[in-house]
GROMACS .gro file of C-alpha atoms in nm:
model
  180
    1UNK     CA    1   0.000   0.000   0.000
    2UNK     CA    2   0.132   0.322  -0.089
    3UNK     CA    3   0.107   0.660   0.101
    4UNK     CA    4  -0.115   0.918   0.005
    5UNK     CA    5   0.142   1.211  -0.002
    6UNK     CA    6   0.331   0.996  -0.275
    7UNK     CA    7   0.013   0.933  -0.487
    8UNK     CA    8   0.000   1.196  -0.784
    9UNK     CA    9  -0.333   1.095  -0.942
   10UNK     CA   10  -0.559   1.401  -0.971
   11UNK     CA   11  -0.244   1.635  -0.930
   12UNK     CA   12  -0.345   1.823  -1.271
   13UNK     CA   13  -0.663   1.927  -1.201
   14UNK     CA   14  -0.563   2.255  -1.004
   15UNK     CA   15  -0.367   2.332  -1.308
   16UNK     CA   16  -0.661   2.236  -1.533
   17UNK     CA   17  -0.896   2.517  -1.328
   18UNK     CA   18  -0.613   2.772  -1.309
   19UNK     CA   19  -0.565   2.743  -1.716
   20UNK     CA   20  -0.949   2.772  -1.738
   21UNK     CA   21  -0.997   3.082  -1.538
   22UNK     CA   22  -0.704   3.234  -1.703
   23UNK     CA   23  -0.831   3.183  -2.026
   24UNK     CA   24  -1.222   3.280  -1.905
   25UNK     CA   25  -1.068   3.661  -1.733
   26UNK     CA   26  -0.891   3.702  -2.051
   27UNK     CA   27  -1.138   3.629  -2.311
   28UNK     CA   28  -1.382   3.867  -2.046
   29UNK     CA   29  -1.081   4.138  -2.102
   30UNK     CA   30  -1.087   4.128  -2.472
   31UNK     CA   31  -1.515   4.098  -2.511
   32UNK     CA   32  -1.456   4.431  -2.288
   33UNK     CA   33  -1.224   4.586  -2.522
   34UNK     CA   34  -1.425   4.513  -2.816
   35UNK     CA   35  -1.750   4.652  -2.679
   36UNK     CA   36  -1.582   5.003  -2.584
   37UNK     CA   37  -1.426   4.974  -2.928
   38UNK     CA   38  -1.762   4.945  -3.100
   39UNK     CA   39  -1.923   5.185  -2.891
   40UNK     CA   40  -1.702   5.466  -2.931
   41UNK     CA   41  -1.659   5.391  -3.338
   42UNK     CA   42  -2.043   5.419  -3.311
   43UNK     CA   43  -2.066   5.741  -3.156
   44UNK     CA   44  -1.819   5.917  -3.329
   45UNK     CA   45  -1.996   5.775  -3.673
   46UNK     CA   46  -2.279   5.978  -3.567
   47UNK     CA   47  -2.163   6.228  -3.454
   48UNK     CA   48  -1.963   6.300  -3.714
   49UNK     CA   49  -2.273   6.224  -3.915
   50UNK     CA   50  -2.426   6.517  -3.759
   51UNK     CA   51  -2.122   6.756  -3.810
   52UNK     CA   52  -2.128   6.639  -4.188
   53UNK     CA   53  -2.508   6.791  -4.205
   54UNK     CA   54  -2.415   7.073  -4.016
   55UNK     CA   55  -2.186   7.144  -4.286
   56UNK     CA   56  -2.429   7.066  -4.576
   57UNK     CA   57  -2.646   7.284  -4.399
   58UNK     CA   58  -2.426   7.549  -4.427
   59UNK     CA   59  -2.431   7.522  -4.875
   60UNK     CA   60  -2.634   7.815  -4.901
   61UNK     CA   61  -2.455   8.035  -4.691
   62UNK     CA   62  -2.125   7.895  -4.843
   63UNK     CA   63  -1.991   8.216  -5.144
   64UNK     CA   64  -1.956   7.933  -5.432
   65UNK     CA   65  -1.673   8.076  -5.566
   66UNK     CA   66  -1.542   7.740  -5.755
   67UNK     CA   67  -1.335   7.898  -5.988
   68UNK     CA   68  -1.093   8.076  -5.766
   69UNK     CA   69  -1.099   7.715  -5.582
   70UNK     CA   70  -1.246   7.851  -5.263
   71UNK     CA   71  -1.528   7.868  -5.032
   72UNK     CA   72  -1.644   8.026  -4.743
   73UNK     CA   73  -1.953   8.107  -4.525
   74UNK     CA   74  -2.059   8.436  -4.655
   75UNK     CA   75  -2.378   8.644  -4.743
   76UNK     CA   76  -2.389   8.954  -4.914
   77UNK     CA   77  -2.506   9.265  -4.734
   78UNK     CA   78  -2.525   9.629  -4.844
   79UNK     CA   79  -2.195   9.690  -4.829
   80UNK     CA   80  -1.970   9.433  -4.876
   81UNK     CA   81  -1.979   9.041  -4.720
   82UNK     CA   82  -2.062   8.935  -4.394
   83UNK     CA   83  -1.940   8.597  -4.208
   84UNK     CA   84  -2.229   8.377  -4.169
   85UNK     CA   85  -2.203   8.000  -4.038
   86UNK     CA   86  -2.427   7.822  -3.776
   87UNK     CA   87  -2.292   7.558  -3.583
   88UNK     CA   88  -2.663   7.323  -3.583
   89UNK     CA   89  -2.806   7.127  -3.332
   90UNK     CA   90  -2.625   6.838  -3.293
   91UNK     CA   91  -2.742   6.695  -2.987
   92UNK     CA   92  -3.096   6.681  -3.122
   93UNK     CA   93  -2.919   6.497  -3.444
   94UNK     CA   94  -2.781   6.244  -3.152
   95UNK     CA   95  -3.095   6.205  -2.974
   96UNK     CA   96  -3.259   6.133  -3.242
   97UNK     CA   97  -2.947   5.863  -3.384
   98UNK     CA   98  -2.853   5.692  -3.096
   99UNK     CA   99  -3.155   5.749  -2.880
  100UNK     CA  100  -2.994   5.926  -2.621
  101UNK     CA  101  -3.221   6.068  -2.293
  102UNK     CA  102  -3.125   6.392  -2.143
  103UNK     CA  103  -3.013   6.361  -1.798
  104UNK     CA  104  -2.877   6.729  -1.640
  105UNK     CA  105  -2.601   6.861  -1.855
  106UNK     CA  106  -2.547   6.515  -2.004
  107UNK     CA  107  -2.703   6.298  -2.311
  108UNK     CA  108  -2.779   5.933  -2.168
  109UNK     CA  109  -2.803   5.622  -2.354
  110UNK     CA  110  -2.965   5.353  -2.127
  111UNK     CA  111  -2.986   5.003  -2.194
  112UNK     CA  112  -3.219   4.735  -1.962
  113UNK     CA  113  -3.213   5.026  -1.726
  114UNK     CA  114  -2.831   5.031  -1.723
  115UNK     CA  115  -2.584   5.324  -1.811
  116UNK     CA  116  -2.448   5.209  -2.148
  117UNK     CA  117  -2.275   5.505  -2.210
  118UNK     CA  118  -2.306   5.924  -2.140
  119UNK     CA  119  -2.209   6.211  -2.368
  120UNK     CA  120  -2.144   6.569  -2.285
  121UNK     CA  121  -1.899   6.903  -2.313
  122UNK     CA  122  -1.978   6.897  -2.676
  123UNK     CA  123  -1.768   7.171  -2.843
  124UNK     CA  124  -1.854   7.274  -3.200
  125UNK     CA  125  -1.603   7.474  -3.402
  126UNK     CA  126  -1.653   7.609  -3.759
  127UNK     CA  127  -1.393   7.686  -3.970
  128UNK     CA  128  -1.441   7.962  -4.253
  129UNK     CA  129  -1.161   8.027  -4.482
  130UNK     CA  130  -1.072   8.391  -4.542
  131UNK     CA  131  -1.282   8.530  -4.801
  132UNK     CA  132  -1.060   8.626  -5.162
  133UNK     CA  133  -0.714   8.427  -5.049
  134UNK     CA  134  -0.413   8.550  -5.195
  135UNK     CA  135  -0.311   8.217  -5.301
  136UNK     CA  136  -0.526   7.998  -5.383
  137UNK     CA  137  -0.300   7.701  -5.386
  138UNK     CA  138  -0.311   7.653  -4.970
  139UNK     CA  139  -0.653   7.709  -4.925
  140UNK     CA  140  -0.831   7.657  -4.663
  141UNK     CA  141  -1.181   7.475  -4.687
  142UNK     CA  142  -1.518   7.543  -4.483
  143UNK     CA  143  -1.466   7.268  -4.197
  144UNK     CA  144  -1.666   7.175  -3.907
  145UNK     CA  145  -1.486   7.036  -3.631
  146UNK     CA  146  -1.614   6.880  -3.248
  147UNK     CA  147  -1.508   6.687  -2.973
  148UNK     CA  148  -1.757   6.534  -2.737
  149UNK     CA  149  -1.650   6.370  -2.390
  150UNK     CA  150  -1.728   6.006  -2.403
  151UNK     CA  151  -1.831   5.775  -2.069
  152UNK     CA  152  -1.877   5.434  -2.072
  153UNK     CA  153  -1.899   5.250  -1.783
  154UNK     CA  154  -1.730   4.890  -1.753
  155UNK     CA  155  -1.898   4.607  -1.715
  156UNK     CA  156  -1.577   4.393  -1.673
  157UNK     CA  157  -1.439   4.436  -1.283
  158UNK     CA  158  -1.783   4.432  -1.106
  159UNK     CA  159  -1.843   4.834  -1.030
  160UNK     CA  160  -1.473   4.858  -0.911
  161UNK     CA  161  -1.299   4.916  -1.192
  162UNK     CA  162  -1.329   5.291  -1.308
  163UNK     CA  163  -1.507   5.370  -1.619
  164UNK     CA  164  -1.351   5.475  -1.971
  165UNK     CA  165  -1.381   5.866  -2.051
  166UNK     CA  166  -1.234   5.969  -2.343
  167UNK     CA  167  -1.235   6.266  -2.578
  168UNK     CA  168  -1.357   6.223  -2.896
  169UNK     CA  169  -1.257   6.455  -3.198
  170UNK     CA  170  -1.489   6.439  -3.528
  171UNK     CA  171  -1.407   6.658  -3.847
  172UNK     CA  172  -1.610   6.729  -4.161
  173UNK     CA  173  -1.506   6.943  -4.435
  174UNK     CA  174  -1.733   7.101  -4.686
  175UNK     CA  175  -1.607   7.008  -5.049
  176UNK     CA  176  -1.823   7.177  -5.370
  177UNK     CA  177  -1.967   6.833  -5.543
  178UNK     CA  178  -1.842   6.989  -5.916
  179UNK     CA  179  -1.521   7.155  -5.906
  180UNK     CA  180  -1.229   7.198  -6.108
   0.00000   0.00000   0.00000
């Protein structure tokens, strides 16, 4: 009869567990990594889907001056041109993507009840080239630019791990359809 200390029959299956669980926390890490990956690509799709009709919104106020191979937001007044750009909406645009819920000074997106993700600090920036450049060979186009501040909270660590905030910045240029 042999001692039990000596006999090594069922000495891998600690091993077996600890692979398991290794592999199981790892493959939760990388699901995790994918799901913030998809949600931000899918909010800065719209939102930059929102800048890009901002910006198409802006046509008629853009001087279509394709033959000097510029553009910029300008009326005509009585006297000479006058800047004029508006910035849009965009947060009703992302409401009515992504179905986001206002909640204070933030845009919610719930999901079951659960935080999927918040949006807020939205800064919109418009960018009108000088009207009549001297060179036309650097010049600047009609852009609208934004960054929004992205939270998503984990669901990987239980509530204890902190939640992903990130800035993200979007930019659409206005481009005449026909030009030389």
């Amino acid at each position: 009869m042999k001692p039990f200390w000596k006999d090594r029959s069922g000495s891998g299956i600690p091993l077996t567990v600890a692979a398991v669980l290794a592999v199981l926390i790892l493959s939760c890490a990388v699901y995790e990594y994918l799901r913030l990956s998809i949600i931000a690509s899918g909010v800065r799709d719209a939102v930059q889907s929102a800048i890009i009709s901002v910006a198409t919104e802006n046509y008629s106020n853009v001087y279509p001056s394709l033959r000097q191979s510029y553009s910029g937001g300008y009326i005509r007044s009585s006297n000479g041109w006058m800047v004029k750009v508006s910035s849009g909406d965009i947060y009703t645009r992302l409401v009515a993507t992504l179905g986001l819920a206002q909640e204070g000074n933030q845009y919610v997106k719930r999901t079951g009840g659960q935080v999927e993700y918040s949006l807020s600090d939205l800064q919109v920036t418009m960018q009108n080239p000088p009207f009549a450049p001297a060179s036309t060979e650097n010049a600047q186009q009609f852009t609208a630019q934004a960054v929004i501040h992205l939270e998503v909270p984990l669901s990987f660590g239980w509530g204890h791990l902190p939640s992903m905030k990130a800035n993200l910045p979007i930019q659409a240029a206005y481009r005449p359809r026909f030009s030389k």
